[in-house]
PDB file of C-alpha atoms in Angstrom:
ATOM      1  CA  MET A 216     -72.613 -49.964 -88.354  1.00  0.00           C
ATOM      2  CA  GLY A 217     -69.500 -49.861 -86.181  1.00  0.00           C
ATOM      3  CA  LYS A 218     -69.531 -50.189 -82.432  1.00  0.00           C
ATOM      4  CA  GLN A 219     -69.756 -46.831 -80.687  1.00  0.00           C
ATOM      5  CA  LEU A 220     -66.832 -46.136 -78.399  1.00  0.00           C
ATOM      6  CA  LYS A 221     -67.363 -45.290 -74.754  1.00  0.00           C
ATOM      7  CA  ILE A 222     -65.989 -41.933 -73.694  1.00  0.00           C
ATOM      8  CA  ASN A 223     -63.171 -43.506 -71.651  1.00  0.00           C
ATOM      9  CA  GLU A 224     -62.097 -45.461 -74.741  1.00  0.00           C
ATOM     10  CA  LEU A 225     -61.344 -42.308 -76.744  1.00  0.00           C
ATOM     11  CA  LYS A 226     -57.612 -41.709 -77.293  1.00  0.00           C
ATOM     12  CA  ARG A 227     -57.667 -38.129 -75.984  1.00  0.00           C
ATOM     13  CA  VAL A 228     -59.602 -39.025 -72.816  1.00  0.00           C
ATOM     14  CA  VAL A 229     -57.198 -40.150 -70.102  1.00  0.00           C
ATOM     15  CA  ASN A 230     -57.403 -41.040 -66.450  1.00  0.00           C
ATOM     16  CA  VAL A 231     -54.986 -38.574 -64.856  1.00  0.00           C
ATOM     17  CA  ASP A 232     -54.702 -40.563 -61.615  1.00  0.00           C
ATOM     18  CA  LYS A 233     -53.779 -43.709 -63.548  1.00  0.00           C
ATOM     19  CA  PHE A 234     -51.240 -41.795 -65.634  1.00  0.00           C
ATOM     20  CA  SER A 235     -49.728 -40.412 -62.421  1.00  0.00           C
ATOM     21  CA  GLN A 236     -49.450 -43.946 -61.025  1.00  0.00           C
ATOM     22  CA  TYR A 237     -47.730 -45.101 -64.205  1.00  0.00           C
ATOM     23  CA  ALA A 238     -45.350 -42.151 -63.995  1.00  0.00           C
ATOM     24  CA  ASN A 239     -44.421 -42.991 -60.389  1.00  0.00           C
ATOM     25  CA  ILE A 240     -43.589 -46.570 -61.393  1.00  0.00           C
ATOM     26  CA  LEU A 241     -41.663 -45.652 -64.523  1.00  0.00           C
ATOM     27  CA  LYS A 242     -39.559 -42.907 -62.947  1.00  0.00           C
ATOM     28  CA  ASP A 243     -37.852 -45.409 -60.647  1.00  0.00           C
ATOM     29  CA  ALA A 244     -34.481 -45.772 -62.347  1.00  0.00           C
ATOM     30  CA  ASP A 245     -33.747 -48.944 -60.362  1.00  0.00           C
ATOM     31  CA  ASN A 246     -36.838 -50.697 -61.682  1.00  0.00           C
ATOM     32  CA  SER A 247     -35.632 -53.389 -64.084  1.00  0.00           C
ATOM     33  CA  ASP A 248     -38.924 -55.298 -64.292  1.00  0.00           C
ATOM     34  CA  GLU A 249     -39.199 -55.158 -68.068  1.00  0.00           C
ATOM     35  CA  LYS A 250     -42.467 -57.080 -68.121  1.00  0.00           C
ATOM     36  CA  GLN A 251     -44.095 -54.433 -65.921  1.00  0.00           C
ATOM     37  CA  ILE A 252     -42.540 -51.521 -67.829  1.00  0.00           C
ATOM     38  CA  ASP A 253     -43.530 -53.018 -71.187  1.00  0.00           C
ATOM     39  CA  SER A 254     -47.104 -53.499 -69.992  1.00  0.00           C
ATOM     40  CA  ILE A 255     -47.330 -49.862 -68.867  1.00  0.00           C
ATOM     41  CA  LEU A 256     -45.861 -48.604 -72.142  1.00  0.00           C
ATOM     42  CA  ASN A 257     -48.480 -50.611 -74.024  1.00  0.00           C
ATOM     43  CA  GLU A 258     -51.236 -49.031 -71.923  1.00  0.00           C
ATOM     44  CA  LEU A 259     -49.843 -45.540 -72.444  1.00  0.00           C
ATOM     45  CA  ALA A 260     -49.617 -46.113 -76.201  1.00  0.00           C
ATOM     46  CA  LEU A 261     -53.401 -46.462 -76.336  1.00  0.00           C
ATOM     47  CA  LYS A 262     -53.800 -42.809 -75.347  1.00  0.00           C
ATOM     48  CA  THR A 263     -52.717 -39.377 -76.546  1.00  0.00           C
ATOM     49  CA  PRO A 264     -52.656 -37.194 -73.422  1.00  0.00           C
ATOM     50  CA  SER A 265     -52.994 -33.432 -73.438  1.00  0.00           C
ATOM     51  CA  ARG A 266     -50.029 -31.186 -72.821  1.00  0.00           C
ATOM     52  CA  ASP A 267     -51.398 -30.378 -69.344  1.00  0.00           C
ATOM     53  CA  VAL A 268     -51.401 -34.067 -68.407  1.00  0.00           C
ATOM     54  CA  LEU A 269     -47.882 -34.524 -69.765  1.00  0.00           C
ATOM     55  CA  MET A 270     -46.618 -31.523 -67.825  1.00  0.00           C
ATOM     56  CA  LYS A 271     -48.321 -32.678 -64.614  1.00  0.00           C
ATOM     57  CA  THR A 272     -47.041 -36.261 -64.803  1.00  0.00           C
ATOM     58  CA  LYS A 273     -43.664 -35.465 -66.454  1.00  0.00           C
ATOM     59  CA  LEU A 274     -44.194 -38.592 -68.567  1.00  0.00           C
ATOM     60  CA  GLY A 275     -42.482 -37.081 -71.592  1.00  0.00           C
ATOM     61  CA  PHE A 276     -39.273 -36.550 -69.613  1.00  0.00           C
ATOM     62  CA  ILE A 277     -39.605 -39.955 -67.944  1.00  0.00           C
ATOM     63  CA  LEU A 278     -39.909 -41.720 -71.305  1.00  0.00           C
ATOM     64  CA  LYS A 279     -36.810 -39.915 -72.525  1.00  0.00           C
ATOM     65  CA  GLU A 280     -34.925 -41.034 -69.418  1.00  0.00           C
ATOM     66  CA  ILE A 281     -36.120 -44.640 -69.853  1.00  0.00           C
ATOM     67  CA  SER A 282     -34.791 -44.633 -73.419  1.00  0.00           C
ATOM     68  CA  LYS A 283     -31.284 -44.131 -71.974  1.00  0.00           C
ATOM     69  CA  ARG A 284     -31.338 -46.635 -69.097  1.00  0.00           C
ATOM     70  CA  PRO A 285     -28.519 -49.185 -69.447  1.00  0.00           C
ATOM     71  CA  ASN A 286     -30.355 -51.737 -67.266  1.00  0.00           C
ATOM     72  CA  LEU A 287     -33.172 -52.135 -69.807  1.00  0.00           C
ATOM     73  CA  SER A 288     -33.178 -53.984 -73.110  1.00  0.00           C
ATOM     74  CA  LYS A 289     -32.816 -52.154 -76.408  1.00  0.00           C
ATOM     75  CA  LYS A 290     -36.380 -53.131 -77.318  1.00  0.00           C
ATOM     76  CA  THR A 291     -37.827 -51.483 -74.198  1.00  0.00           C
ATOM     77  CA  ARG A 292     -35.694 -48.371 -74.607  1.00  0.00           C
ATOM     78  CA  GLU A 293     -36.773 -47.991 -78.219  1.00  0.00           C
ATOM     79  CA  LYS A 294     -40.435 -48.499 -77.324  1.00  0.00           C
ATOM     80  CA  ALA A 295     -40.247 -45.694 -74.743  1.00  0.00           C
ATOM     81  CA  LEU A 296     -38.530 -43.363 -77.212  1.00  0.00           C
ATOM     82  CA  SER A 297     -41.022 -44.239 -79.969  1.00  0.00           C
ATOM     83  CA  LEU A 298     -43.986 -43.410 -77.706  1.00  0.00           C
ATOM     84  CA  ARG A 299     -42.411 -40.118 -76.666  1.00  0.00           C
ATOM     85  CA  THR A 300     -41.817 -39.253 -80.330  1.00  0.00           C
ATOM     86  CA  LYS A 301     -45.389 -40.147 -81.279  1.00  0.00           C
ATOM     87  CA  TRP A 302     -46.840 -37.869 -78.597  1.00  0.00           C
ATOM     88  CA  LYS A 303     -44.440 -35.055 -79.460  1.00  0.00           C
ATOM     89  CA  GLU A 304     -45.251 -35.240 -83.176  1.00  0.00           C
ATOM     90  CA  PHE A 305     -48.967 -35.105 -82.403  1.00  0.00           C
ATOM     91  CA  HIS A 306     -48.600 -31.932 -80.340  1.00  0.00           C
ATOM     92  CA  LYS A 307     -46.219 -30.459 -82.896  1.00  0.00           C
ATOM     93  CA  ARG A 308     -48.917 -30.881 -85.567  1.00  0.00           C
ATOM     94  CA  LEU A 309     -51.350 -29.058 -83.276  1.00  0.00           C
ATOM     95  CA  LEU A 310     -48.862 -26.249 -82.843  1.00  0.00           C
ATOM     96  CA  LEU A 311     -48.265 -25.875 -86.570  1.00  0.00           C
ATOM     97  CA  ALA A 312     -51.900 -26.276 -87.594  1.00  0.00           C
ATOM     98  CA  PRO A 313     -53.256 -23.248 -89.485  1.00  0.00           C
ATOM     99  CA  LYS A 314     -54.705 -20.642 -87.148  1.00  0.00           C
ATOM    100  CA  TYR A 315     -57.960 -19.046 -88.224  1.00  0.00           C
ATOM    101  CA  ASP A 316     -57.734 -15.291 -87.993  1.00  0.00           C
ATOM    102  CA  VAL A 317     -60.217 -12.619 -89.001  1.00  0.00           C
ATOM    103  CA  LYS A 318     -59.567 -10.398 -91.984  1.00  0.00           C
ATOM    104  CA  CYS A 319     -58.592  -6.891 -90.929  1.00  0.00           C
ATOM    105  CA  ASP A 320     -58.437  -3.584 -92.717  1.00  0.00           C
ATOM    106  CA  LYS A 321     -55.080  -2.519 -94.138  1.00  0.00           C
ATOM    107  CA  PRO A 322     -53.933  -0.205 -91.278  1.00  0.00           C
ATOM    108  CA  THR A 323     -54.752  -2.875 -88.693  1.00  0.00           C
ATOM    109  CA  THR A 324     -53.012  -5.612 -90.653  1.00  0.00           C
ATOM    110  CA  GLU A 325     -49.885  -3.472 -91.104  1.00  0.00           C
ATOM    111  CA  SER A 326     -49.814  -2.520 -87.421  1.00  0.00           C
ATOM    112  CA  ARG A 327     -50.128  -6.141 -86.329  1.00  0.00           C
ATOM    113  CA  GLN A 328     -47.311  -7.089 -88.670  1.00  0.00           C
ATOM    114  CA  ARG A 329     -45.096  -4.392 -87.134  1.00  0.00           C
ATOM    115  CA  ALA A 330     -45.924  -5.754 -83.686  1.00  0.00           C
ATOM    116  CA  ARG A 331     -44.824  -9.220 -84.796  1.00  0.00           C
ATOM    117  CA  GLU A 332     -41.618  -7.734 -86.147  1.00  0.00           C
ATOM    118  CA  GLU A 333     -40.977  -6.075 -82.766  1.00  0.00           C
ATOM    119  CA  LEU A 334     -41.448  -9.426 -81.016  1.00  0.00           C
ATOM    120  CA  THR A 335     -39.130 -11.136 -83.499  1.00  0.00           C
ATOM    121  CA  LYS A 336     -36.441  -8.471 -83.019  1.00  0.00           C
ATOM    122  CA  TYR A 337     -36.623  -8.957 -79.245  1.00  0.00           C
ATOM    123  CA  PHE A 338     -36.078 -12.719 -79.464  1.00  0.00           C
ATOM    124  CA  ILE A 339     -33.193 -12.353 -81.938  1.00  0.00           C
ATOM    125  CA  LYS A 340     -31.586  -9.649 -79.787  1.00  0.00           C
ATOM    126  CA  THR A 341     -31.737 -11.825 -76.662  1.00  0.00           C
ATOM    127  CA  ASN A 342     -30.085 -14.876 -78.245  1.00  0.00           C
ATOM    128  CA  SER A 343     -26.992 -15.849 -76.322  1.00  0.00           C
ATOM    129  CA  ALA A 344     -24.114 -18.292 -76.562  1.00  0.00           C
ATOM    130  CA  ASP A 345     -24.984 -19.388 -73.036  1.00  0.00           C
ATOM    131  CA  SER A 346     -25.999 -23.050 -73.191  1.00  0.00           C
ATOM    132  CA  LYS A 347     -28.821 -22.326 -70.741  1.00  0.00           C
ATOM    133  CA  THR A 348     -30.422 -19.828 -73.105  1.00  0.00           C
ATOM    134  CA  ALA A 349     -32.915 -21.175 -75.640  1.00  0.00           C
ATOM    135  CA  LEU A 350     -32.009 -19.918 -79.108  1.00  0.00           C
ATOM    136  CA  PHE A 351     -34.597 -18.252 -81.297  1.00  0.00           C
ATOM    137  CA  ASP A 352     -34.376 -19.030 -85.004  1.00  0.00           C
ATOM    138  CA  SER A 353     -36.424 -16.716 -87.225  1.00  0.00           C
ATOM    139  CA  ASN A 354     -36.287 -19.374 -89.959  1.00  0.00           C
ATOM    140  CA  HIS A 355     -37.549 -22.144 -87.689  1.00  0.00           C
ATOM    141  CA  GLU A 356     -41.155 -23.048 -88.499  1.00  0.00           C
ATOM    142  CA  GLU A 357     -42.145 -23.540 -84.867  1.00  0.00           C
ATOM    143  CA  HIS A 358     -40.629 -20.206 -83.809  1.00  0.00           C
ATOM    144  CA  ILE A 359     -42.341 -18.339 -86.654  1.00  0.00           C
ATOM    145  CA  SER A 360     -45.621 -19.897 -85.545  1.00  0.00           C
ATOM    146  CA  LEU A 361     -44.881 -18.964 -81.926  1.00  0.00           C
ATOM    147  CA  ILE A 362     -44.480 -15.264 -82.792  1.00  0.00           C
ATOM    148  CA  SER A 363     -47.741 -15.270 -84.756  1.00  0.00           C
ATOM    149  CA  ASP A 364     -49.597 -17.052 -81.978  1.00  0.00           C
ATOM    150  CA  LEU A 365     -48.215 -14.742 -79.293  1.00  0.00           C
ATOM    151  CA  GLU A 366     -49.300 -11.609 -81.176  1.00  0.00           C
ATOM    152  CA  PHE A 367     -52.632 -13.208 -82.059  1.00  0.00           C
ATOM    153  CA  THR A 368     -53.379 -14.065 -78.414  1.00  0.00           C
ATOM    154  CA  ILE A 369     -52.645 -10.503 -77.294  1.00  0.00           C
ATOM    155  CA  PHE A 370     -54.804  -9.196 -80.147  1.00  0.00           C
ATOM    156  CA  GLN A 371     -57.624 -11.516 -79.070  1.00  0.00           C
ATOM    157  CA  GLN A 372     -57.366 -10.478 -75.425  1.00  0.00           C
ATOM    158  CA  ASN A 373     -57.645  -6.846 -76.497  1.00  0.00           C
ATOM    159  CA  ASP A 374     -61.056  -7.477 -78.080  1.00  0.00           C
ATOM    160  CA  LYS A 375     -59.460  -7.676 -81.536  1.00  0.00           C
ATOM    161  CA  LEU A 376     -58.547  -3.979 -81.397  1.00  0.00           C
ATOM    162  CA  VAL A 377     -55.271  -2.367 -82.420  1.00  0.00           C
ATOM    163  CA  ASN A 378     -54.950   0.704 -80.223  1.00  0.00           C
ATOM    164  CA  ASN A 379     -52.735   2.170 -77.516  1.00  0.00           C
ATOM    165  CA  LYS A 380     -53.584  -0.676 -75.148  1.00  0.00           C
ATOM    166  CA  TYR A 381     -52.663  -3.276 -77.766  1.00  0.00           C
ATOM    167  CA  PHE A 382     -49.176  -1.842 -78.268  1.00  0.00           C
ATOM    168  CA  ASN A 383     -48.873  -1.353 -74.537  1.00  0.00           C
ATOM    169  CA  LEU A 384     -49.481  -5.082 -74.096  1.00  0.00           C
ATOM    170  CA  ILE A 385     -46.938  -5.948 -76.789  1.00  0.00           C
ATOM    171  CA  ARG A 386     -44.342  -3.753 -75.062  1.00  0.00           C
ATOM    172  CA  LYS A 387     -45.206  -5.221 -71.675  1.00  0.00           C
ATOM    173  CA  CYS A 388     -44.815  -8.732 -73.022  1.00  0.00           C
ATOM    174  CA  ILE A 389     -41.339  -7.896 -74.306  1.00  0.00           C
ATOM    175  CA  ASN A 390     -40.432  -6.225 -71.011  1.00  0.00           C
ATOM    176  CA  ILE A 391     -41.572  -9.213 -68.929  1.00  0.00           C
ATOM    177  CA  LEU A 392     -39.656 -11.695 -71.075  1.00  0.00           C
ATOM    178  CA  SER A 393     -36.578  -9.452 -70.917  1.00  0.00           C
ATOM    179  CA  GLN A 394     -36.675  -9.526 -67.121  1.00  0.00           C
ATOM    180  CA  ASN A 395     -37.428 -13.247 -66.807  1.00  0.00           C
ATOM    181  CA  SER A 396     -35.027 -15.433 -68.798  1.00  0.00           C
ATOM    182  CA  LYS A 397     -36.608 -18.619 -67.463  1.00  0.00           C
ATOM    183  CA  LEU A 398     -39.990 -17.546 -68.782  1.00  0.00           C
ATOM    184  CA  ARG A 399     -38.405 -16.742 -72.148  1.00  0.00           C
ATOM    185  CA  ASN A 400     -36.782 -20.185 -72.257  1.00  0.00           C
ATOM    186  CA  ASP A 401     -40.021 -21.906 -71.248  1.00  0.00           C
ATOM    187  CA  LEU A 402     -41.848 -20.103 -74.031  1.00  0.00           C
ATOM    188  CA  LEU A 403     -39.281 -21.024 -76.706  1.00  0.00           C
ATOM    189  CA  ASN A 404     -39.098 -24.599 -75.449  1.00  0.00           C
ATOM    190  CA  LEU A 405     -42.909 -24.658 -75.511  1.00  0.00           C
ATOM    191  CA  ASN A 406     -43.102 -25.603 -71.849  1.00  0.00           C
ATOM    192  CA  ILE A 407     -45.702 -22.924 -71.174  1.00  0.00           C
ATOM    193  CA  LYS A 408     -48.863 -22.246 -73.118  1.00  0.00           C
ATOM    194  CA  ILE A 409     -48.950 -18.926 -74.905  1.00  0.00           C
ATOM    195  CA  GLU A 410     -52.445 -18.359 -73.505  1.00  0.00           C
ATOM    196  CA  ASP A 411     -51.135 -18.891 -69.959  1.00  0.00           C
ATOM    197  CA  LEU A 412     -48.216 -16.521 -70.519  1.00  0.00           C
ATOM    198  CA  VAL A 413     -50.468 -13.755 -71.825  1.00  0.00           C
ATOM    199  CA  ASN A 414     -53.217 -14.230 -69.229  1.00  0.00           C
ATOM    200  CA  GLN A 415     -50.979 -14.682 -66.179  1.00  0.00           C
ATOM    201  CA  TYR A 416     -48.156 -12.260 -66.938  1.00  0.00           C
ATOM    202  CA  VAL A 417     -49.270  -9.753 -69.563  1.00  0.00           C
ATOM    203  CA  ILE A 418     -52.980  -9.181 -68.931  1.00  0.00           C
ATOM    204  CA  THR A 419     -53.271  -9.689 -65.177  1.00  0.00           C
ATOM    205  CA  GLY A 420     -52.776  -6.671 -62.923  1.00  0.00           C
ATOM    206  CA  SER A 421     -51.171  -4.480 -65.480  1.00  0.00           C
ATOM    207  CA  PRO A 422     -52.214  -1.098 -66.633  1.00  0.00           C
ATOM    208  CA  GLY A 423     -48.501  -0.320 -66.943  1.00  0.00           C
ATOM    209  CA  ASN A 424     -48.414   2.749 -69.204  1.00  0.00           C
ATOM    210  CA  ARG A 425     -44.686   2.841 -68.510  1.00  0.00           C
ATOM    211  CA  PHE A 426     -44.313  -0.036 -70.940  1.00  0.00           C
ATOM    212  CA  ILE A 427     -45.286   2.147 -73.910  1.00  0.00           C
ATOM    213  CA  SER A 428     -42.145   3.262 -75.674  1.00  0.00           C
ATOM    214  CA  LYS A 429     -42.026   7.047 -76.166  1.00  0.00           C
ATOM    215  CA  THR A 430     -39.643   6.613 -79.058  1.00  0.00           C
ATOM    216  CA  THR A 431     -41.592   3.974 -80.914  1.00  0.00           C
ATOM    217  CA  SER A 432     -42.237   4.586 -84.592  1.00  0.00           C
ATOM    218  CA  ILE A 433     -45.319   2.371 -84.546  1.00  0.00           C
ATOM    219  CA  ASN A 434     -48.551   4.175 -85.321  1.00  0.00           C
ATOM    220  CA  PHE A 435     -51.447   3.691 -82.942  1.00  0.00           C
ATOM    221  CA  PHE A 436     -54.894   2.926 -84.278  1.00  0.00           C
ATOM    222  CA  ASP A 437     -58.185   2.570 -82.488  1.00  0.00           C
ATOM    223  CA  THR A 438     -59.574   0.475 -85.308  1.00  0.00           C
ATOM    224  CA  PRO A 439     -61.606  -2.693 -84.825  1.00  0.00           C
ATOM    225  CA  CYS A 440     -61.048  -5.603 -87.157  1.00  0.00           C
ATOM    226  CA  THR A 441     -63.543  -6.141 -89.905  1.00  0.00           C
ATOM    227  CA  SER A 442     -64.326  -9.553 -91.302  1.00  0.00           C
ATOM    228  CA  SER A 443     -65.895 -10.354 -94.632  1.00  0.00           C
ATOM    229  CA  THR A 444     -66.920 -13.789 -93.419  1.00  0.00           C
ATOM    230  CA  LYS A 445     -67.532 -12.801 -89.801  1.00  0.00           C
ATOM    231  CA  GLU A 446     -66.319 -16.211 -88.786  1.00  0.00           C
ATOM    232  CA  PHE A 447     -63.862 -16.821 -86.028  1.00  0.00           C
ATOM    233  CA  LEU A 448     -62.811 -20.362 -85.240  1.00  0.00           C
ATOM    234  CA  GLN A 449     -61.288 -21.364 -81.941  1.00  0.00           C
ATOM    235  CA  ILE A 450     -57.569 -21.959 -82.121  1.00  0.00           C
ATOM    236  CA  ASP A 451     -56.172 -25.374 -81.334  1.00  0.00           C
ATOM    237  CA  GLU A 452     -53.908 -25.518 -78.331  1.00  0.00           C
ATOM    238  CA  SER A 453     -50.440 -24.295 -79.226  1.00  0.00           C
ATOM    239  CA  ILE A 454     -48.590 -27.056 -77.557  1.00  0.00           C
ATOM    240  CA  ASP A 455     -45.574 -29.123 -77.436  1.00  0.00           C
ATOM    241  CA  PHE A 456     -44.169 -30.358 -74.209  1.00  0.00           C
ATOM    242  CA  LEU A 457     -40.656 -31.689 -74.482  1.00  0.00           C
ATOM    243  CA  LYS A 458     -37.227 -30.193 -74.778  1.00  0.00           C
ATOM    244  CA  ASN A 459     -35.075 -31.672 -77.470  1.00  0.00           C
TER     245      ASN A 459
END
């Protein structure tokens, strides 16, 4: 029988204060103590931090910067880049993992699909040649997943109902992103959780009937979802944390 790991030995359990200390040491561009940097990189490689920890400590960005420092050896630069890539690939797999949705009746399924199409049209329409604007690619696997997850989160927050409120929330989401290009970029660059976007900007303080389009061709239904299995599994975090 194998030795049971202590909770602090698990890869996903990290000491945030220690990670913050490591980040403060590593972000010093004048630090050329390769022995110290290498030791910290080895410690970091033992863990797989959550997206929240990575965003708080900025370690993903710091590792990318280290990989370009001319005052460090090629070996150290490659180790930093390799660790960053390993963490990013882990969170990318979480993002692209199958999401478990309930089975809905035909009208509900069709209405949800139309809502996803509306979201997709918005992102395509707001693409720009401006280098500061994140480009949406409807053929990009991560962006397809993002649209599905965004609609799914709104659907969830509306008690799994497709009704006037549901389409109101979809329209409000589009309106908010249209008025806040930074928020749009953060969403496409996966620097903000979809759950946080929906809860903080779409759901909070927002009856907002003005967001319902009077000219919309989308039918409204007040139909709850039905499920043959009646199972609903919690979604993994939809996360990535680094700009390319």
